[in-house]
Short mmCIF file of C-alpha atoms in Angstrom, two decimals:
data_model
loop_
_atom_site.label_atom_id
_atom_site.label_comp_id
_atom_site.label_asym_id
_atom_site.label_seq_id
_atom_site.Cartn_x
_atom_site.Cartn_y
_atom_site.Cartn_z
CA UNK A 1 27.64 -68.73 -7.72
CA UNK A 2 27.04 -72.46 -7.67
CA UNK A 3 24.17 -73.89 -9.77
CA UNK A 4 20.72 -73.97 -8.17
CA UNK A 5 18.99 -77.14 -6.94
CA UNK A 6 16.47 -78.27 -9.55
CA UNK A 7 13.31 -79.09 -7.58
CA UNK A 8 10.58 -81.09 -9.35
CA UNK A 9 7.26 -81.76 -7.63
CA UNK A 10 3.53 -82.21 -8.14
CA UNK A 11 1.22 -79.82 -6.27
CA UNK A 12 -0.82 -82.85 -5.16
CA UNK A 13 2.16 -84.69 -3.67
CA UNK A 14 2.33 -84.65 0.15
CA UNK A 15 6.02 -85.52 0.14
CA UNK A 16 6.55 -82.78 -2.44
CA UNK A 17 4.80 -80.39 -0.10
CA UNK A 18 6.97 -81.38 2.87
CA UNK A 19 10.04 -80.95 0.65
CA UNK A 20 8.82 -77.48 -0.40
CA UNK A 21 8.93 -76.43 3.27
CA UNK A 22 12.48 -77.68 3.73
CA UNK A 23 14.38 -77.20 0.51
CA UNK A 24 15.25 -73.51 0.70
CA UNK A 25 16.92 -73.85 4.10
CA UNK A 26 18.80 -76.92 2.85
CA UNK A 27 20.00 -75.08 -0.27
CA UNK A 28 20.86 -71.75 1.30
CA UNK A 29 23.01 -73.38 3.97
CA UNK A 30 25.36 -74.28 1.12
CA UNK A 31 24.96 -71.00 -0.77
CA UNK A 32 22.55 -72.45 -3.32
CA UNK A 33 19.23 -71.28 -4.67
CA UNK A 34 16.30 -73.42 -5.81
CA UNK A 35 14.60 -73.70 -9.22
CA UNK A 36 10.99 -74.75 -8.73
CA UNK A 37 9.49 -77.06 -11.40
CA UNK A 38 5.90 -78.19 -10.87
CA UNK A 39 5.08 -81.23 -13.02
CA UNK A 40 2.06 -83.48 -13.59
CA UNK A 41 2.59 -86.94 -12.10
CA UNK A 42 -0.43 -88.22 -14.03
CA UNK A 43 1.58 -87.82 -17.25
CA UNK A 44 4.57 -89.53 -15.64
CA UNK A 45 2.50 -92.48 -14.40
CA UNK A 46 1.35 -93.17 -17.97
CA UNK A 47 4.98 -94.03 -18.72
CA UNK A 48 6.03 -95.75 -15.51
CA UNK A 49 2.77 -97.59 -14.85
CA UNK A 50 2.72 -95.86 -11.47
CA UNK A 51 -0.50 -95.23 -9.59
CA UNK A 52 -1.55 -92.68 -6.98
CA UNK A 53 -0.50 -94.07 -3.59
CA UNK A 54 -4.04 -94.50 -2.16
CA UNK A 55 -4.86 -96.88 -5.03
CA UNK A 56 -2.06 -99.35 -4.27
CA UNK A 57 -3.11 -102.28 -2.05
CA UNK A 58 -1.22 -102.47 1.30
CA UNK A 59 1.08 -99.58 0.33
CA UNK A 60 -1.91 -97.23 0.16
CA UNK A 61 -2.90 -97.91 3.76
CA UNK A 62 0.67 -97.48 4.90
CA UNK A 63 1.20 -94.28 2.96
CA UNK A 64 -1.69 -92.48 4.70
CA UNK A 65 -0.02 -93.18 8.01
CA UNK A 66 3.46 -92.39 6.74
CA UNK A 67 2.45 -89.06 5.20
CA UNK A 68 0.97 -87.71 8.43
CA UNK A 69 3.81 -89.11 10.50
CA UNK A 70 6.43 -87.67 8.14
CA UNK A 71 4.81 -84.22 8.36
CA UNK A 72 5.04 -84.43 12.16
CA UNK A 73 8.60 -85.74 11.97
CA UNK A 74 9.66 -82.78 9.82
CA UNK A 75 7.64 -80.29 11.89
CA UNK A 76 5.48 -79.18 8.96
CA UNK A 77 1.83 -78.07 9.38
CA UNK A 78 -0.32 -80.60 7.56
CA UNK A 79 -3.89 -81.70 7.17
CA UNK A 80 -4.69 -84.63 4.86
CA UNK A 81 -6.84 -83.05 2.12
CA UNK A 82 -10.10 -84.40 0.78
CA UNK A 83 -10.27 -85.27 -2.10
CA UNK A 84 -6.77 -86.69 -2.52
CA UNK A 85 -5.02 -86.79 -4.91
CA UNK A 86 -6.37 -84.18 -7.34
CA UNK A 87 -5.48 -82.96 -10.82
CA UNK A 88 -2.96 -80.15 -10.67
CA UNK A 89 -3.17 -78.96 -14.27
CA UNK A 90 -4.68 -75.60 -13.31
CA UNK A 91 -2.15 -75.08 -10.50
CA UNK A 92 0.73 -75.91 -12.84
CA UNK A 93 -0.53 -73.57 -15.56
CA UNK A 94 -0.93 -70.76 -13.06
CA UNK A 95 2.66 -71.26 -11.92
CA UNK A 96 4.14 -71.09 -15.44
CA UNK A 97 1.87 -68.21 -16.44
CA UNK A 98 3.24 -66.20 -13.52
CA UNK A 99 6.81 -67.37 -13.98
CA UNK A 100 6.86 -66.34 -17.63
CA UNK A 101 4.47 -63.44 -17.33
CA UNK A 102 2.08 -64.85 -19.93
CA UNK A 103 -1.58 -63.83 -20.09
CA UNK A 104 -1.60 -62.07 -16.70
CA UNK A 105 -3.84 -59.27 -15.51
CA UNK A 106 -3.48 -57.30 -12.26
CA UNK A 107 -0.09 -56.91 -10.61
CA UNK A 108 1.91 -57.73 -13.71
CA UNK A 109 -0.46 -56.55 -16.41
CA UNK A 110 1.77 -53.58 -17.17
CA UNK A 111 4.78 -55.79 -17.81
CA UNK A 112 5.63 -57.96 -20.75
CA UNK A 113 8.48 -60.38 -21.28
CA UNK A 114 10.69 -61.91 -18.59
CA UNK A 115 11.16 -60.01 -15.34
CA UNK A 116 13.15 -61.26 -12.32
CA UNK A 117 10.17 -60.51 -10.10
CA UNK A 118 8.12 -63.12 -12.01
CA UNK A 119 10.19 -66.02 -10.66
CA UNK A 120 10.00 -64.73 -7.11
CA UNK A 121 6.23 -64.38 -7.34
CA UNK A 122 5.87 -67.81 -8.98
CA UNK A 123 7.58 -69.36 -5.94
CA UNK A 124 5.29 -67.35 -3.63
CA UNK A 125 2.37 -68.74 -5.62
CA UNK A 126 3.71 -72.31 -5.39
CA UNK A 127 3.95 -72.01 -1.60
CA UNK A 128 0.45 -70.53 -1.42
CA UNK A 129 -0.98 -73.36 -3.55
CA UNK A 130 0.69 -76.01 -1.38
CA UNK A 131 -0.59 -74.29 1.77
CA UNK A 132 -4.10 -74.03 0.33
CA UNK A 133 -4.24 -77.75 -0.44
CA UNK A 134 -2.28 -79.32 2.41
CA UNK A 135 -3.11 -76.96 5.27
CA UNK A 136 -6.42 -75.28 4.41
CA UNK A 137 -8.04 -78.19 2.53
CA UNK A 138 -8.81 -76.06 -0.55
CA UNK A 139 -9.39 -78.18 -3.65
CA UNK A 140 -6.75 -76.83 -6.04
CA UNK A 141 -8.01 -78.89 -8.97
CA UNK A 142 -10.72 -76.21 -9.24
CA UNK A 143 -9.59 -73.35 -11.54
CA UNK A 144 -11.59 -70.83 -9.53
CA UNK A 145 -9.77 -71.83 -6.34
CA UNK A 146 -6.42 -71.56 -8.13
CA UNK A 147 -7.38 -68.08 -9.30
CA UNK A 148 -8.23 -67.06 -5.72
CA UNK A 149 -4.88 -68.34 -4.43
CA UNK A 150 -3.13 -66.47 -7.24
CA UNK A 151 -5.03 -63.32 -6.30
CA UNK A 152 -3.62 -63.63 -2.78
CA UNK A 153 -0.13 -63.11 -4.23
CA UNK A 154 -1.36 -60.28 -6.46
CA UNK A 155 -1.84 -62.10 -9.77
CA UNK A 156 -4.93 -62.45 -11.91
CA UNK A 157 -4.50 -65.77 -13.73
CA UNK A 158 -8.14 -66.31 -14.80
CA UNK A 159 -7.47 -65.68 -18.48
CA UNK A 160 -4.04 -67.30 -18.36
CA UNK A 161 -5.48 -70.69 -17.31
CA UNK A 162 -7.02 -71.08 -20.76
CA UNK A 163 -4.27 -69.34 -22.68
CA UNK A 164 -2.85 -71.55 -25.44
CA UNK A 165 0.73 -70.35 -24.82
CA UNK A 166 0.41 -71.22 -21.13
CA UNK A 167 -0.96 -74.68 -21.95
CA UNK A 168 1.94 -75.32 -24.32
CA UNK A 169 4.51 -74.01 -21.88
CA UNK A 170 3.15 -76.31 -19.14
CA UNK A 171 3.17 -79.34 -21.42
CA UNK A 172 6.72 -78.55 -22.55
CA UNK A 173 7.88 -78.35 -18.91
CA UNK A 174 6.32 -81.71 -18.06
CA UNK A 175 7.75 -83.36 -21.19
CA UNK A 176 11.16 -81.93 -20.44
CA UNK A 177 11.05 -83.23 -16.86
CA UNK A 178 10.11 -86.72 -18.05
CA UNK A 179 12.93 -86.58 -20.62
CA UNK A 180 15.29 -85.80 -17.74
CA UNK A 181 14.07 -88.91 -15.87
CA UNK A 182 11.73 -87.32 -13.33
CA UNK A 183 9.34 -90.09 -12.19
CA UNK A 184 8.18 -88.99 -8.75
CA UNK A 185 7.75 -86.11 -6.33
CA UNK A 186 9.83 -84.58 -4.90
CA UNK A 187 12.71 -85.16 -7.32
CA UNK A 188 15.76 -82.99 -6.84
CA UNK A 189 18.76 -82.68 -9.16
CA UNK A 190 21.99 -81.40 -7.62
CA UNK A 191 24.81 -80.74 -10.09
CA UNK A 192 23.42 -83.50 -12.34
CA UNK A 193 22.86 -86.02 -9.52
CA UNK A 194 19.20 -87.04 -9.05
CA UNK A 195 17.56 -87.63 -5.67
CA UNK A 196 13.99 -88.87 -5.22
CA UNK A 197 12.05 -88.24 -2.04
CA UNK A 198 12.01 -86.07 1.04
CA UNK A 199 13.90 -88.99 2.58
CA UNK A 200 16.94 -88.25 0.41
CA UNK A 201 17.45 -84.83 1.99
CA UNK A 202 20.12 -86.34 4.26
CA UNK A 203 22.02 -87.55 1.18
CA UNK A 204 21.52 -84.19 -0.59
CA UNK A 205 22.90 -82.39 2.45
CA UNK A 206 26.06 -84.49 2.39
CA UNK A 207 26.31 -84.30 -1.42
CA UNK A 208 26.23 -80.49 -1.32
CA UNK A 209 29.24 -80.54 0.99
CA UNK A 210 31.09 -83.30 -0.86
CA UNK A 211 29.81 -85.81 -3.43
CA UNK A 212 30.35 -89.37 -2.22
CA UNK B 1 12.36 -106.12 28.37
CA UNK B 2 10.75 -104.05 25.63
CA UNK B 3 9.35 -105.86 22.56
CA UNK B 4 11.77 -106.56 19.71
CA UNK B 5 11.78 -104.73 16.37
CA UNK B 6 10.00 -106.87 13.77
CA UNK B 7 12.25 -106.75 10.70
CA UNK B 8 10.77 -107.95 7.37
CA UNK B 9 12.94 -108.16 4.26
CA UNK B 10 13.59 -110.05 1.04
CA UNK B 11 17.07 -111.55 0.58
CA UNK B 12 17.14 -110.02 -2.92
CA UNK B 13 16.38 -106.48 -1.71
CA UNK B 14 19.38 -104.11 -1.69
CA UNK B 15 17.67 -101.73 0.71
CA UNK B 16 16.79 -104.74 2.89
CA UNK B 17 20.47 -105.69 2.85
CA UNK B 18 21.58 -102.17 3.86
CA UNK B 19 18.98 -102.25 6.66
CA UNK B 20 20.30 -105.63 7.82
CA UNK B 21 23.71 -104.04 8.42
CA UNK B 22 22.24 -101.20 10.47
CA UNK B 23 19.26 -102.50 12.38
CA UNK B 24 20.94 -104.24 15.31
CA UNK B 25 22.90 -101.13 16.30
CA UNK B 26 19.74 -99.04 15.98
CA UNK B 27 17.76 -101.46 18.17
CA UNK B 28 20.36 -102.16 20.82
CA UNK B 29 20.96 -98.44 21.44
CA UNK B 30 17.42 -98.43 22.88
CA UNK B 31 17.68 -101.80 24.61
CA UNK B 32 15.77 -103.65 21.91
CA UNK B 33 16.42 -106.86 20.03
CA UNK B 34 15.45 -107.70 16.43
CA UNK B 35 13.18 -110.44 15.06
CA UNK B 36 14.28 -111.29 11.52
CA UNK B 37 11.52 -112.23 9.04
CA UNK B 38 12.61 -113.01 5.49
CA UNK B 39 9.67 -112.83 3.06
CA UNK B 40 9.13 -113.27 -0.68
CA UNK B 41 8.40 -109.98 -2.41
CA UNK B 42 7.26 -111.87 -5.51
CA UNK B 43 4.21 -113.07 -3.55
CA UNK B 44 3.60 -109.53 -2.27
CA UNK B 45 3.84 -107.99 -5.75
CA UNK B 46 1.04 -110.31 -6.96
CA UNK B 47 -1.23 -108.40 -4.57
CA UNK B 48 0.10 -104.87 -4.89
CA UNK B 49 0.83 -104.97 -8.63
CA UNK B 50 4.40 -104.04 -7.73
CA UNK B 51 7.30 -104.89 -9.99
CA UNK B 52 11.01 -105.39 -9.37
CA UNK B 53 12.67 -101.97 -9.50
CA UNK B 54 14.80 -102.60 -12.62
CA UNK B 55 11.61 -103.26 -14.62
CA UNK B 56 10.02 -99.88 -13.91
CA UNK B 57 10.66 -97.22 -16.60
CA UNK B 58 12.59 -94.14 -15.34
CA UNK B 59 12.46 -95.39 -11.72
CA UNK B 60 14.54 -98.45 -12.67
CA UNK B 61 17.40 -96.33 -14.00
CA UNK B 62 17.29 -94.11 -10.96
CA UNK B 63 17.18 -97.02 -8.52
CA UNK B 64 20.44 -98.52 -9.80
CA UNK B 65 22.17 -95.25 -9.02
CA UNK B 66 20.35 -94.76 -5.72
CA UNK B 67 21.14 -98.26 -4.46
CA UNK B 68 24.89 -97.88 -4.93
CA UNK B 69 24.88 -94.32 -3.59
CA UNK B 70 22.80 -95.36 -0.55
CA UNK B 71 25.26 -98.18 0.24
CA UNK B 72 28.10 -95.63 0.15
CA UNK B 73 26.07 -93.16 2.20
CA UNK B 74 25.49 -95.76 4.90
CA UNK B 75 29.06 -97.06 4.72
CA UNK B 76 28.02 -100.60 3.80
CA UNK B 77 30.15 -102.87 1.56
CA UNK B 78 28.17 -103.46 -1.61
CA UNK B 79 28.53 -104.82 -5.11
CA UNK B 80 25.53 -104.79 -7.44
CA UNK B 81 24.88 -108.51 -8.08
CA UNK B 82 24.26 -110.12 -11.44
CA UNK B 83 21.58 -111.39 -12.00
CA UNK B 84 19.34 -109.03 -10.06
CA UNK B 85 16.80 -109.53 -8.63
CA UNK B 86 16.64 -113.29 -8.04
CA UNK B 87 14.16 -115.71 -6.47
CA UNK B 88 14.83 -116.10 -2.77
CA UNK B 89 12.64 -119.12 -2.09
CA UNK B 90 15.61 -121.38 -1.28
CA UNK B 91 17.22 -118.73 0.93
CA UNK B 92 13.95 -118.20 2.79
CA UNK B 93 13.39 -121.92 3.32
CA UNK B 94 16.93 -122.35 4.61
CA UNK B 95 16.34 -119.57 7.12
CA UNK B 96 13.12 -121.03 8.54
CA UNK B 97 14.54 -124.58 8.52
CA UNK B 98 17.40 -123.36 10.70
CA UNK B 99 15.22 -121.13 12.85
CA UNK B 100 12.81 -123.96 13.65
CA UNK B 101 15.32 -126.79 13.50
CA UNK B 102 13.36 -128.65 10.82
CA UNK B 103 15.00 -131.21 8.54
CA UNK B 104 18.58 -130.26 9.45
CA UNK B 105 21.68 -132.38 9.32
CA UNK B 106 25.12 -131.50 10.71
CA UNK B 107 25.51 -129.05 13.57
CA UNK B 108 21.93 -129.42 14.82
CA UNK B 109 21.15 -132.97 13.72
CA UNK B 110 21.23 -134.16 17.32
CA UNK B 111 18.58 -131.65 18.41
CA UNK B 112 14.87 -131.60 17.85
CA UNK B 113 12.27 -128.99 18.67
CA UNK B 114 12.91 -125.33 19.45
CA UNK B 115 16.29 -124.31 20.82
CA UNK B 116 17.40 -120.74 21.53
CA UNK B 117 20.57 -121.38 19.53
CA UNK B 118 18.45 -121.93 16.41
CA UNK B 119 17.37 -118.30 16.24
CA UNK B 120 20.91 -117.04 16.74
CA UNK B 121 22.20 -119.27 13.98
CA UNK B 122 19.31 -118.32 11.67
CA UNK B 123 20.37 -114.67 11.96
CA UNK B 124 23.99 -115.66 11.28
CA UNK B 125 22.71 -117.46 8.19
CA UNK B 126 20.65 -114.43 7.08
CA UNK B 127 23.72 -112.21 7.31
CA UNK B 128 25.82 -114.77 5.43
CA UNK B 129 23.20 -115.01 2.65
CA UNK B 130 23.03 -111.22 2.29
CA UNK B 131 26.83 -111.02 2.21
CA UNK B 132 27.02 -113.81 -0.39
CA UNK B 133 24.60 -112.05 -2.73
CA UNK B 134 25.40 -108.36 -2.22
CA UNK B 135 29.14 -108.52 -1.55
CA UNK B 136 30.43 -111.73 -3.13
CA UNK B 137 28.04 -111.87 -6.11
CA UNK B 138 26.92 -115.43 -5.31
CA UNK B 139 23.59 -116.29 -6.95
CA UNK B 140 21.46 -117.27 -3.94
CA UNK B 141 18.55 -118.38 -6.09
CA UNK B 142 20.60 -121.56 -6.60
CA UNK B 143 19.81 -124.14 -3.90
CA UNK B 144 23.36 -125.49 -4.04
CA UNK B 145 24.77 -122.04 -3.30
CA UNK B 146 22.33 -121.60 -0.41
CA UNK B 147 23.47 -124.96 0.98
CA UNK B 148 27.11 -123.84 0.79
CA UNK B 149 26.36 -120.61 2.61
CA UNK B 150 24.45 -122.59 5.26
CA UNK B 151 27.43 -124.92 5.61
CA UNK B 152 29.58 -121.87 6.41
CA UNK B 153 27.50 -121.35 9.56
CA UNK B 154 27.56 -125.07 10.40
CA UNK B 155 24.18 -126.18 9.01
CA UNK B 156 23.37 -128.79 6.43
CA UNK B 157 20.12 -127.64 4.82
CA UNK B 158 20.25 -129.76 1.65
CA UNK B 159 17.40 -132.05 2.70
CA UNK B 160 15.50 -129.25 4.42
CA UNK B 161 15.14 -127.23 1.20
CA UNK B 162 12.73 -129.85 -0.14
CA UNK B 163 11.12 -130.72 3.17
CA UNK B 164 7.34 -130.31 3.08
CA UNK B 165 7.19 -128.89 6.62
CA UNK B 166 9.81 -126.28 5.70
CA UNK B 167 7.90 -125.30 2.55
CA UNK B 168 4.70 -124.90 4.53
CA UNK B 169 6.41 -122.94 7.29
CA UNK B 170 7.91 -120.54 4.73
CA UNK B 171 4.58 -120.04 2.98
CA UNK B 172 2.85 -119.43 6.33
CA UNK B 173 5.45 -116.79 7.24
CA UNK B 174 4.99 -114.97 3.94
CA UNK B 175 1.18 -115.12 4.18
CA UNK B 176 1.31 -113.84 7.74
CA UNK B 177 3.56 -110.93 6.73
CA UNK B 178 1.19 -109.95 3.92
CA UNK B 179 -1.76 -110.16 6.33
CA UNK B 180 0.11 -107.73 8.57
CA UNK B 181 0.47 -105.29 5.65
CA UNK B 182 4.09 -105.91 4.67
CA UNK B 183 4.43 -104.72 1.06
CA UNK B 184 8.12 -103.87 0.68
CA UNK B 185 11.62 -104.42 1.98
CA UNK B 186 12.82 -103.47 4.51
CA UNK B 187 9.62 -103.14 6.53
CA UNK B 188 10.03 -102.67 10.26
CA UNK B 189 7.32 -102.75 12.91
CA UNK B 190 8.06 -101.00 16.20
CA UNK B 191 5.46 -101.50 18.94
CA UNK B 192 2.77 -101.84 16.25
CA UNK B 193 3.94 -98.85 14.18
CA UNK B 194 5.06 -99.77 10.62
CA UNK B 195 8.03 -98.18 8.85
CA UNK B 196 8.99 -98.92 5.23
CA UNK B 197 12.49 -98.36 3.94
CA UNK B 198 16.04 -97.86 5.11
CA UNK B 199 15.15 -94.17 4.78
CA UNK B 200 12.77 -94.43 7.73
CA UNK B 201 15.57 -95.32 10.16
CA UNK B 202 15.69 -91.67 11.28
CA UNK B 203 11.99 -91.86 12.17
CA UNK B 204 12.44 -95.24 13.89
CA UNK B 205 15.27 -93.84 15.97
CA UNK B 206 13.09 -91.00 17.21
CA UNK B 207 10.07 -93.30 17.65
CA UNK B 208 12.08 -95.64 19.89
CA UNK B 209 12.86 -92.70 22.18
CA UNK B 210 9.37 -91.19 22.06
CA UNK B 211 6.52 -91.83 19.60
CA UNK B 212 5.52 -88.62 17.82
#
């Protein structure tokens, strides 16, 4: 089995969302799976001096247009959310709580320690969070909204969102991503080769067949 | 005749260079021509707070790799120049001097006022400047080097580079581009619709057939 694609994204990133709707088909065509890694771009921007797109003069105006056009181009359901962007700390914590099975009630409350089902459900949750924000206009910076989305995939994350172990795990994931050079969303690593942007999927596709 | 593609770029932009090798084929497939508009990203960055790619933490490291990989992906001859990036004021002035036939000696010294051949030769010059910088590692921030490149397409621009009318024309072009929202390179406007980046050529191609 070849190594999975390492897929880094922020839950508030429209291009990350579009990528999330495309990456599994791209990977599976070449017999690959996908490792999902939500990160916090706010922490990254402190290092790079980056700013949320809407705040950048000229580029901000363009990006609004480009985001909606790119969603249409890729055939992905999309509605520009309000407010945008938002903090995704709660969404990120929920993801890692589910992935690691930390502090959960409900569906997984009878389990402890790693379980293969955790990763599957974490990806389900990631997709549901993206859909909530970018299709249904649900503000996922709100912990209560995150908890509702998690409930829709059978997880009770209410306690987990304030769990110290979950907080530390989330921070460690973000720090590790930054240490690996992740500076934007989506950011995909294929066999050590980094690709930034939904607009590098054409290069990833060729790279998976034969590095160039 | 359908309107031309408006093609904005900086002579020091690697992605602008890659675009310059691809855009005429893209346009002519749909019966379009291309209007070439060199601009000065330095002036744009003063407004957007942008920085040259190599100066941005994390993103700078990535961009070096992405630039060379993108040139290979698109099958374009490329050698990362040193120094990079450079000022392209002289290159820009040479272009507009040739395009408008201002202050020239040599091939066009017997002409005055607009001539269709001027635009053709200006595009030849643009291609020669890009090739000098991104293939032959010639530092095109040096006015003497720009003059040599211009000589290779039959133009003597030595006097033009310090001509007040040429300076003003160049500044007016850059100001006009910024007023139109140009914030990066390449930036292509198709029937009023803006596209930023060599990685939007797939969208441009579809847009030229049918806007979506």
